[in-house]
Coordinates of C-alpha atoms and ligand atoms in Angstrom, one line a residue:
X156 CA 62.8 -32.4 -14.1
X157 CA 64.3 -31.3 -17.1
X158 CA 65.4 -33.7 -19.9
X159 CA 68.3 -32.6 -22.1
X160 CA 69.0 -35.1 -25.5
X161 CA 72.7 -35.6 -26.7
X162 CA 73.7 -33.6 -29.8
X163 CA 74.6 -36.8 -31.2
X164 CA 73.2 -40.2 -30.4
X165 CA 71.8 -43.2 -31.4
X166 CA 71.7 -45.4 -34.8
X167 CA 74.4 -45.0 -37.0
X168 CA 74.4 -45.1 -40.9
X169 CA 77.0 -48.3 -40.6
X170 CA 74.3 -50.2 -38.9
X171 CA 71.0 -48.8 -40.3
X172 CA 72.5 -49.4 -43.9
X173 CA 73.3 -53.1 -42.8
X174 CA 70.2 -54.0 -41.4
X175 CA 68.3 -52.8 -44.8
X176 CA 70.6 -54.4 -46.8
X177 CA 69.3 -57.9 -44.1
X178 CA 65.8 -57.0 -44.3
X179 CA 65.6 -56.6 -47.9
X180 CA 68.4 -60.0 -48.8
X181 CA 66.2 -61.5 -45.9
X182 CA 62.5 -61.1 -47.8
X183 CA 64.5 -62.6 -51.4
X184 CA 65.9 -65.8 -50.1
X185 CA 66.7 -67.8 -46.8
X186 CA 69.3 -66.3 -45.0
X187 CA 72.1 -66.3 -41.8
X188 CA 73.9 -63.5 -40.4
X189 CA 77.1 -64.3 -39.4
X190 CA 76.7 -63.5 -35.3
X191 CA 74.7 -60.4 -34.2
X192 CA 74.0 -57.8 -36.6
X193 CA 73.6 -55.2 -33.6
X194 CA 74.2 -55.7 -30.4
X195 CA 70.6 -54.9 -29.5
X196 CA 68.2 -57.3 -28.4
X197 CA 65.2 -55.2 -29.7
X198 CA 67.1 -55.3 -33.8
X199 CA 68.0 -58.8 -33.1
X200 CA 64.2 -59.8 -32.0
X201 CA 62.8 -58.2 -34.8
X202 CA 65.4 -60.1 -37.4
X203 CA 64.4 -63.4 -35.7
X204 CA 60.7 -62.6 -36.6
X205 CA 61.3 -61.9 -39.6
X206 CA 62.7 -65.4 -40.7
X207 CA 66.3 -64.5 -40.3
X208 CA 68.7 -67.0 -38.8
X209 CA 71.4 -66.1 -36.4
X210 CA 74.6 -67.8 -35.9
X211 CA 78.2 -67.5 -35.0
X212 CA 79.2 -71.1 -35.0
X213 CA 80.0 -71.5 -38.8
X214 CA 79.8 -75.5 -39.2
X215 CA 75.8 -74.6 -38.0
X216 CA 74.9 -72.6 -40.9
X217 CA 72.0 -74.2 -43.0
X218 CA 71.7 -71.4 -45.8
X219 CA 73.4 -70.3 -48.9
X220 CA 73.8 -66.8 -48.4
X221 CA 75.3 -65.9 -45.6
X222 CA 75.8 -62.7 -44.3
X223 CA 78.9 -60.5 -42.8
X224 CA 77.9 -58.0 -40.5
X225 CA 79.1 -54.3 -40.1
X226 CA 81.6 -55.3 -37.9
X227 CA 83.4 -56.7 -40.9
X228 CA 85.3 -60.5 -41.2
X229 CA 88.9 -61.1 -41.8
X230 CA 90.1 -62.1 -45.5
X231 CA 90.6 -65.7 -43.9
X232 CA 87.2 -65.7 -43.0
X233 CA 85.5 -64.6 -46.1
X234 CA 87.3 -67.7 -48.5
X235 CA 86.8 -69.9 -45.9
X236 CA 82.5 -69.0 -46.6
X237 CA 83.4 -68.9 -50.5
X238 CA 85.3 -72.4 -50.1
X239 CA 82.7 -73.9 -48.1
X240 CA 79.6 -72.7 -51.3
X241 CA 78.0 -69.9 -49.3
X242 CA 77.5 -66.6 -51.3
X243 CA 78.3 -64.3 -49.1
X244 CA 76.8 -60.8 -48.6
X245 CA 78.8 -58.2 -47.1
X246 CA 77.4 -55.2 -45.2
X247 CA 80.7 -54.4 -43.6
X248 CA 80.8 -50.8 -42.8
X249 CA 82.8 -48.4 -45.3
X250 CA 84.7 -47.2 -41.8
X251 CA 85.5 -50.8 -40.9
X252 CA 86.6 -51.2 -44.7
X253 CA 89.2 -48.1 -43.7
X254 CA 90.5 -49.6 -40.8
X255 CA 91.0 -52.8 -42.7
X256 CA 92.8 -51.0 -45.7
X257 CA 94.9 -48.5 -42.8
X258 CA 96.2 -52.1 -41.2
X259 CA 97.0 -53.5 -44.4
X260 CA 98.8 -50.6 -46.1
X261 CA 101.0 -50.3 -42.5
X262 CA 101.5 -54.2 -42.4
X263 CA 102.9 -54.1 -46.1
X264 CA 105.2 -51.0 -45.6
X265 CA 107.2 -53.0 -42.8
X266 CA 105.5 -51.9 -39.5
X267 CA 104.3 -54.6 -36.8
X268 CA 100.3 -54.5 -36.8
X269 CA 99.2 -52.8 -33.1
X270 CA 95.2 -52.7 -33.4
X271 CA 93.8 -50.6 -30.0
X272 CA 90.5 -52.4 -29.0
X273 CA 88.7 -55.2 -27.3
X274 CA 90.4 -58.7 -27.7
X275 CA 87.3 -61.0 -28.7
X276 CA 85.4 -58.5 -30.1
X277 CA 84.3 -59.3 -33.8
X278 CA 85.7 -56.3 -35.2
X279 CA 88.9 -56.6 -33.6
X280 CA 89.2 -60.4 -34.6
X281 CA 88.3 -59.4 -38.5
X282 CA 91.1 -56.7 -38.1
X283 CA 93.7 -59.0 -37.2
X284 CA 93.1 -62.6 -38.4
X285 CA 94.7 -62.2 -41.1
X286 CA 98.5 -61.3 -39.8
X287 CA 100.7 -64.1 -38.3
X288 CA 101.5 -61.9 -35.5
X289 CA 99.1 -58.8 -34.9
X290 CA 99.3 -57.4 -31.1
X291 CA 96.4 -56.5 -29.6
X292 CA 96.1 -53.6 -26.5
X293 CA 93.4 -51.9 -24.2
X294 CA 95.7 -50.3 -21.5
X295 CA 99.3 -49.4 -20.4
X296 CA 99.5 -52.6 -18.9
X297 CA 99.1 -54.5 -21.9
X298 CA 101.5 -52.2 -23.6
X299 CA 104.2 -53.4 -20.8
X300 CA 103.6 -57.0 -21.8
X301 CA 104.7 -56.4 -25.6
X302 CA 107.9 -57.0 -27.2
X303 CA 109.9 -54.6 -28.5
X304 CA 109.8 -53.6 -32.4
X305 CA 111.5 -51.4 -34.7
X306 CA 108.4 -49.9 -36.2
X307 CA 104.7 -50.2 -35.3
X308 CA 101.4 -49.6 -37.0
X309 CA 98.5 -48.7 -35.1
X310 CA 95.4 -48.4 -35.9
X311 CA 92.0 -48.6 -33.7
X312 CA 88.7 -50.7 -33.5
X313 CA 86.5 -47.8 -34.9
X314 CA 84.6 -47.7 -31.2
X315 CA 87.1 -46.6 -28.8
X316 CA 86.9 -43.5 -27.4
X317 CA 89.4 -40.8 -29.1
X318 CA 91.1 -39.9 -25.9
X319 CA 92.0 -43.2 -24.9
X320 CA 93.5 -44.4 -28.1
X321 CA 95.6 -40.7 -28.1
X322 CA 96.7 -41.9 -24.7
X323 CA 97.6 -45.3 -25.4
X324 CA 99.7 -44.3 -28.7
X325 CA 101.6 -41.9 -26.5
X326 CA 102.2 -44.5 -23.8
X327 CA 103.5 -46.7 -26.5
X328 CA 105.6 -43.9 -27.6
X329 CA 107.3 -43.6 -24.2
X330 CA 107.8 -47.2 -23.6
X331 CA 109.3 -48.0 -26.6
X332 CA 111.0 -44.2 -27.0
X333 CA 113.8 -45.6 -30.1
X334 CA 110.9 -47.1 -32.3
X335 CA 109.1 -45.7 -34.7
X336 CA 105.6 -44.8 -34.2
X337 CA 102.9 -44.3 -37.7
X338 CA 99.3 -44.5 -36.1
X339 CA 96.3 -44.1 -38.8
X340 CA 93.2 -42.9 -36.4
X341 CA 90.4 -45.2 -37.5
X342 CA 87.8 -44.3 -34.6
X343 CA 84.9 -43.3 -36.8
X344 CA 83.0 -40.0 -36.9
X345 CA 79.9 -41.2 -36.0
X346 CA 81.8 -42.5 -32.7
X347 CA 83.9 -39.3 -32.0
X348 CA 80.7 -37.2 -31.9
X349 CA 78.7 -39.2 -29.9
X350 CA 81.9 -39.4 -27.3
X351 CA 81.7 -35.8 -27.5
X352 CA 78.3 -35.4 -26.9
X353 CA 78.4 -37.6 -24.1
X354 CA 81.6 -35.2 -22.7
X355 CA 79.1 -32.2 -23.1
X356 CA 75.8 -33.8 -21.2
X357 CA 77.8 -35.2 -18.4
X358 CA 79.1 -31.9 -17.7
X359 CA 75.1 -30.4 -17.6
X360 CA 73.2 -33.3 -16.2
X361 CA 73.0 -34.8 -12.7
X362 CA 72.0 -38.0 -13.8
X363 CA 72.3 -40.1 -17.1
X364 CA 70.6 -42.4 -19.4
X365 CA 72.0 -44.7 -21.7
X366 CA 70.3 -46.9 -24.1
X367 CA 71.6 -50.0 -25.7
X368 CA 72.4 -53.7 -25.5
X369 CA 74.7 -54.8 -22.6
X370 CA 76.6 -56.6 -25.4
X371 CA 77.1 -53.5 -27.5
X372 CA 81.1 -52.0 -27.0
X373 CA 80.2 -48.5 -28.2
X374 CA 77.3 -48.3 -25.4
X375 CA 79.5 -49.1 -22.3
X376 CA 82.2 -46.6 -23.7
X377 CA 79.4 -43.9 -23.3
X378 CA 78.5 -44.7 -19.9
X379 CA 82.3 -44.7 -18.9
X380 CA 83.1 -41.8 -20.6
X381 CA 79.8 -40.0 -18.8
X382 CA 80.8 -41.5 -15.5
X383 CA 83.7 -39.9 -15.7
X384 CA 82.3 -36.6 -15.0
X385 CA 78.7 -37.5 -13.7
X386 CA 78.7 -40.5 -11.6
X387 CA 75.3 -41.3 -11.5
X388 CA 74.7 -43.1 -15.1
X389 CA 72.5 -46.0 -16.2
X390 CA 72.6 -48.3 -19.0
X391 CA 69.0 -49.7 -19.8
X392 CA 68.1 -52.0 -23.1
X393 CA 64.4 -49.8 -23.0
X394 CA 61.9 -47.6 -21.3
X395 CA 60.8 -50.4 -19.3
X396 CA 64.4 -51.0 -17.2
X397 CA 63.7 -46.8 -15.9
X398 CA 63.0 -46.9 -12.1
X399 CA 61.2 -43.9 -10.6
X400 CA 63.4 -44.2 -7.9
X401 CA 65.9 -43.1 -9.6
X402 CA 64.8 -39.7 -10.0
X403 CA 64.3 -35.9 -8.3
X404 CA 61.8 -33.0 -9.3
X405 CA 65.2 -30.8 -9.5
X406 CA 67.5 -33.4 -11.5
X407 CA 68.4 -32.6 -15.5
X408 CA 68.7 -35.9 -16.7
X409 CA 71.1 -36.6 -19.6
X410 CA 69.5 -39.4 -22.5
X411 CA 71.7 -40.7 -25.1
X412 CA 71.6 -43.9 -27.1
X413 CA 74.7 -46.3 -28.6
X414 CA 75.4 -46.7 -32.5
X415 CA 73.2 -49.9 -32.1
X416 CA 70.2 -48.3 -30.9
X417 CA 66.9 -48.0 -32.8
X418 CA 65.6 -44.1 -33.1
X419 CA 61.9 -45.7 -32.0
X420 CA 63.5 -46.9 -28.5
X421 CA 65.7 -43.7 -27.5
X422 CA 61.7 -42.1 -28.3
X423 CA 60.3 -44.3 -25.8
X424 CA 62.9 -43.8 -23.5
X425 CA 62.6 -40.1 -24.0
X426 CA 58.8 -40.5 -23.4
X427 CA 59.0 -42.5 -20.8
X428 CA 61.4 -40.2 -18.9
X429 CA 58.6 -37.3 -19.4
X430 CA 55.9 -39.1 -17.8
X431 CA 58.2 -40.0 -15.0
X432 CA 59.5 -35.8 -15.0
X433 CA 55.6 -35.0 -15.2
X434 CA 54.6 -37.2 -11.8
X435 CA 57.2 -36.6 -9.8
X436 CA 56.8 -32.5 -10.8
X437 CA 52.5 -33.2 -9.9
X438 CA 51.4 -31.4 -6.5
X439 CA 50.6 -34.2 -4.2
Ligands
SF4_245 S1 80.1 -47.5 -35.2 FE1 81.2 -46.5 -36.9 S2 82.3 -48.1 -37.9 FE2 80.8 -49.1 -36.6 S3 79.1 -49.4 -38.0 FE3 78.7 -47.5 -37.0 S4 79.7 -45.9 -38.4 FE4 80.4 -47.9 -39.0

């Protein structure tokens, strides 16, 4: 069994930078993130131990400081915290920042704010609380429901997949084929090359591993965009979830790892996977 790694997977510097910045705010005073910092039970687990509250109900909040995670808040959100005494500590991620800024700039030149993403997510509800009217689409379908508009900016949550937001804004293009289109592509780098990393092992493997938390958005993305070309994908949380079963002496198995995934867990995975290639490979 051979075992082939993405190019590009795992933690990205949005979230590792966030959760220093928690540890090290964390070990100074009493502190609350403001929801889940990662979408990874392991991260989450390990914050917990540490002293670190969790919360996404705001009126529950029992500490000063108060923290925003990488997935950024809207303006409405962040007074509201000020207003309420909380000093709050912001570890949005610079490429949330840009999607934020993108949005705003469109907004104020005239054009009706389109974000591309998941309705609910945090990201996509700091992106657009803060405009009266902000549409918000995943597929043609929802594109079929909106109303027309002169102008539309378009930006993305930063963890789509590339291709599907290029498809989306042409779809909107064609549906609405008098308006005008300006679309600022905010999917982030660290997303685009783990999407294309994904592209390239599903073409070589006959099977695929995915690690990260069945909450995180950026984790089931991979698996779709995997199963796309290799059916057989899993999405496992750690080593633990990897059934023997699974697996044939001949397969090449395919590991990668969401942006919310610790480098110590895709290396336990990765070892775990070994012993599994090493058993099945012993005579009997
Ligand atoms: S996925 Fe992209 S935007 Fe989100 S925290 Fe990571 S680098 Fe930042």
């Amino acid at each position: 069994m051979k075992i082939i790694r993405a190019a590009a997977l795992g933690m990205c510097f949005g979230v590792r930078d966030a959760l220093a910045l928690a540890r090290a705010e964390g070990s100074n005073r009493p502190l609350t993130i403001l929801g889940q910092l990662a979408h990874n039970p392991a991260i989450l687990a390990d914050l917990e131990r540490s002293g670190i509250q969790m919360e996404s109900d705001l009126a529950r909040v029992q500490t000063t400081a108060v923290m925003i995670t990488a997935h950024g808040a809207s303006n409405r959100r962040i007074t509201q915290l000020r207003q309420l005494g909380h000093h709050v500590i912001e570890a949005t991620c610079p490429l949330v920042h840009v999607a934020h800024r993108a949005l705003a700039l469109l907004a104020e030149a005239g054009h009706h704010p389109l974000v591309i993403g998941q309705r609910g997510h945090v990201e996509v509800i700091g992106l657009t609380e803060d405009y009266s009217q902000c549409d918000i689409i995943l597929s043609e379908s929802d594109i079929d429901q909106l109303s027309p508009r002169p102008s539309w900016g378009v930006v993305a949550q930063t963890t789509q997949p590339a291709r599907r937001v290029r498809a989306l804004v042409q779809y909107l293009q064609q549906r609405f084929p008098s308006a005008s289109i300006h679309f600022r592509d905010t999917v982030c780098q660290p997303t685009k090359l783990r999407q294309e990393a994904a592209d390239s092992l599903a073409s070589q493997c006959s099977i695929v591993i995915v690690v990260g938390g069945r909450q995180s958005n950026n984790t089931r993305e991979l698996a779709e965009t995997i199963r796309k070309s290799c059916p057989k994908v899993y999405q496992i949380e750690g080593p633990d979830q990897l059934l023997e079963h699974w697996f044939s002496p001949l397969d090449t198995v395919g590991l990668t790892a969401g942006t919310s995934t610790p480098d110590e867990l895709v290396l336990a995975v990765e070892g775990r996977l070994t012993v599994i290639g090493n058993r099945l490979l012993a005579p009997a």
